[in-house]
């Protein structure tokens, strides 16, 4: 399996926050790289904000399909290619639909005369706010996060 290179970038943070994080990591004997711990904290902050927004009175939570650890919002398009032919599906509400039928990513990847294909490697995703298609596996968290 091909491993994905993770690039870290410098982010200025107040020294008090950095020192508190270092102290806590020492306290719990955390051996992970501080960049990954800080990255997890940022992702948790975003998730918490989205959860609060979804729970706001009068606001319905966003619709979409939860595929293991990634969320595909409504309007996401999927495609797979089999024998030089491309097939498309879309997230409608909280389901993936292909040709009017609810389908899972696994079934979509294997539905066109092939078996044993890994959906993470054979399904491409176009999120509603993106301008490009991405292979599904690229949307997963890198190992170590």
CSV table of C-alpha atoms in Angstrom, one decimal:
chain,number,residue,atom,x,y,z
A,1,UNK,CA,0.0,0.0,0.0
A,2,UNK,CA,1.3,3.4,-0.9
A,3,UNK,CA,1.9,5.8,2.1
A,4,UNK,CA,0.9,9.4,1.9
A,5,UNK,CA,3.5,12.0,2.8
A,6,UNK,CA,2.3,14.5,5.4
A,7,UNK,CA,3.6,18.0,5.2
A,8,UNK,CA,3.6,20.1,8.4
A,9,UNK,CA,3.6,23.9,8.3
A,10,UNK,CA,4.6,26.4,11.0
A,11,UNK,CA,1.6,28.1,12.7
A,12,UNK,CA,2.4,30.8,15.2
A,13,UNK,CA,0.6,30.2,18.6
A,14,UNK,CA,0.9,32.0,21.9
A,15,UNK,CA,3.7,30.6,24.0
A,16,UNK,CA,1.4,29.9,26.9
A,17,UNK,CA,-0.7,27.5,24.7
A,18,UNK,CA,2.4,25.8,23.3
A,19,UNK,CA,4.0,25.4,26.7
A,20,UNK,CA,0.7,24.1,28.2
A,21,UNK,CA,0.5,21.5,25.4
A,22,UNK,CA,4.1,20.4,25.9
A,23,UNK,CA,3.5,20.1,29.6
A,24,UNK,CA,0.3,18.1,29.1
A,25,UNK,CA,2.0,15.8,26.6
A,26,UNK,CA,4.8,15.2,29.1
A,27,UNK,CA,2.2,14.6,31.9
A,28,UNK,CA,0.4,11.9,29.9
A,29,UNK,CA,3.6,10.5,28.4
A,30,UNK,CA,2.4,11.2,24.8
A,31,UNK,CA,5.0,10.1,22.3
A,32,UNK,CA,3.2,11.5,19.2
A,33,UNK,CA,4.7,14.4,17.2
A,34,UNK,CA,3.4,17.7,18.6
A,35,UNK,CA,2.4,18.7,15.0
A,36,UNK,CA,-0.1,15.8,14.9
A,37,UNK,CA,-1.4,16.6,18.4
A,38,UNK,CA,-1.9,20.2,17.4
A,39,UNK,CA,-3.6,19.1,14.1
A,40,UNK,CA,-6.0,16.9,16.1
A,41,UNK,CA,-6.8,19.9,18.3
A,42,UNK,CA,-7.6,22.1,15.3
A,43,UNK,CA,-9.8,19.4,13.8
A,44,UNK,CA,-11.6,18.9,17.1
A,45,UNK,CA,-12.2,22.7,17.3
A,46,UNK,CA,-13.7,22.7,13.8
A,47,UNK,CA,-15.9,19.7,14.6
A,48,UNK,CA,-17.1,21.3,17.8
A,49,UNK,CA,-18.1,24.5,16.0
A,50,UNK,CA,-20.0,22.5,13.4
A,51,UNK,CA,-21.7,20.5,16.0
A,52,UNK,CA,-22.8,23.6,17.9
A,53,UNK,CA,-24.0,25.2,14.7
A,54,UNK,CA,-26.0,22.1,13.8
A,55,UNK,CA,-27.7,22.1,17.2
A,56,UNK,CA,-28.7,25.8,16.9
A,57,UNK,CA,-32.5,26.2,17.3
A,58,UNK,CA,-34.3,26.2,14.0
A,59,UNK,CA,-31.3,25.0,12.0
A,60,UNK,CA,-31.3,21.5,10.6
A,61,UNK,CA,-28.0,19.6,10.6
A,62,UNK,CA,-26.3,19.4,7.2
A,63,UNK,CA,-27.4,16.5,5.1
A,64,UNK,CA,-24.9,14.1,3.6
A,65,UNK,CA,-23.4,10.6,3.7
A,66,UNK,CA,-21.0,9.5,6.4
A,67,UNK,CA,-18.5,7.2,4.8
A,68,UNK,CA,-16.4,5.8,7.6
A,69,UNK,CA,-14.3,8.8,8.8
A,70,UNK,CA,-15.2,11.2,6.0
A,71,UNK,CA,-18.5,13.2,5.6
A,72,UNK,CA,-19.8,13.7,2.0
A,73,UNK,CA,-22.2,16.6,2.1
A,74,UNK,CA,-25.3,16.6,-0.1
A,75,UNK,CA,-24.4,17.6,-3.6
A,76,UNK,CA,-21.2,15.6,-3.6
A,77,UNK,CA,-20.6,13.7,-6.9
A,78,UNK,CA,-18.8,10.3,-7.2
A,79,UNK,CA,-17.4,8.6,-10.2
A,80,UNK,CA,-15.7,5.3,-11.0
A,81,UNK,CA,-14.2,4.0,-14.3
A,82,UNK,CA,-14.6,0.5,-15.5
A,83,UNK,CA,-13.4,-0.7,-18.9
A,84,UNK,CA,-13.0,2.8,-20.3
A,85,UNK,CA,-16.5,3.8,-19.2
A,86,UNK,CA,-17.2,6.3,-16.5
A,87,UNK,CA,-20.1,6.0,-14.1
A,88,UNK,CA,-21.5,8.7,-11.8
A,89,UNK,CA,-23.4,8.8,-8.6
A,90,UNK,CA,-24.4,11.7,-6.3
A,91,UNK,CA,-25.1,12.3,-2.6
A,92,UNK,CA,-28.8,13.3,-2.3
A,93,UNK,CA,-29.9,14.0,1.2
A,94,UNK,CA,-28.2,11.4,3.3
A,95,UNK,CA,-27.8,8.7,0.7
A,96,UNK,CA,-25.7,8.0,-2.4
A,97,UNK,CA,-27.9,7.5,-5.4
A,98,UNK,CA,-26.9,5.8,-8.7
A,99,UNK,CA,-29.5,5.6,-11.4
A,100,UNK,CA,-32.3,6.2,-8.9
A,101,UNK,CA,-31.1,3.5,-6.5
A,102,UNK,CA,-29.5,3.9,-3.1
A,103,UNK,CA,-25.9,2.5,-3.2
A,104,UNK,CA,-22.9,2.3,-0.9
A,105,UNK,CA,-19.4,3.3,-2.1
A,106,UNK,CA,-18.3,-0.3,-2.0
A,107,UNK,CA,-21.2,-1.5,-4.2
A,108,UNK,CA,-20.7,1.5,-6.5
A,109,UNK,CA,-17.0,0.6,-7.0
A,110,UNK,CA,-17.9,-3.1,-7.8
A,111,UNK,CA,-21.2,-2.7,-9.6
A,112,UNK,CA,-20.2,-2.7,-13.2
A,113,UNK,CA,-18.9,-6.2,-14.0
A,114,UNK,CA,-15.9,-6.2,-11.6
A,115,UNK,CA,-15.4,-7.5,-8.1
A,116,UNK,CA,-13.0,-7.0,-5.3
A,117,UNK,CA,-12.2,-3.4,-6.0
A,118,UNK,CA,-11.5,-1.2,-3.0
A,119,UNK,CA,-13.8,1.8,-3.1
A,120,UNK,CA,-11.2,4.1,-1.5
A,121,UNK,CA,-8.9,3.5,-4.5
A,122,UNK,CA,-11.5,3.3,-7.3
A,123,UNK,CA,-14.0,6.0,-6.5
A,124,UNK,CA,-13.3,9.7,-7.2
A,125,UNK,CA,-15.1,12.4,-5.2
A,126,UNK,CA,-16.1,15.9,-6.2
A,127,UNK,CA,-17.2,17.8,-3.1
A,128,UNK,CA,-19.7,20.7,-3.7
A,129,UNK,CA,-17.1,23.3,-2.6
A,130,UNK,CA,-14.2,21.9,-4.5
A,131,UNK,CA,-13.1,22.6,-8.1
A,132,UNK,CA,-11.4,19.2,-8.7
A,133,UNK,CA,-12.1,15.5,-8.4
A,134,UNK,CA,-10.1,13.7,-5.7
A,135,UNK,CA,-9.5,10.0,-5.2
A,136,UNK,CA,-11.5,9.0,-2.1
A,137,UNK,CA,-8.4,7.7,-0.2
A,138,UNK,CA,-6.9,11.2,-0.3
A,139,UNK,CA,-9.8,12.5,1.9
A,140,UNK,CA,-8.9,10.1,4.7
A,141,UNK,CA,-6.8,11.2,7.6
A,142,UNK,CA,-3.1,10.2,7.2
A,143,UNK,CA,-1.9,7.4,9.5
A,144,UNK,CA,-0.7,8.9,12.8
A,145,UNK,CA,-3.5,11.5,13.1
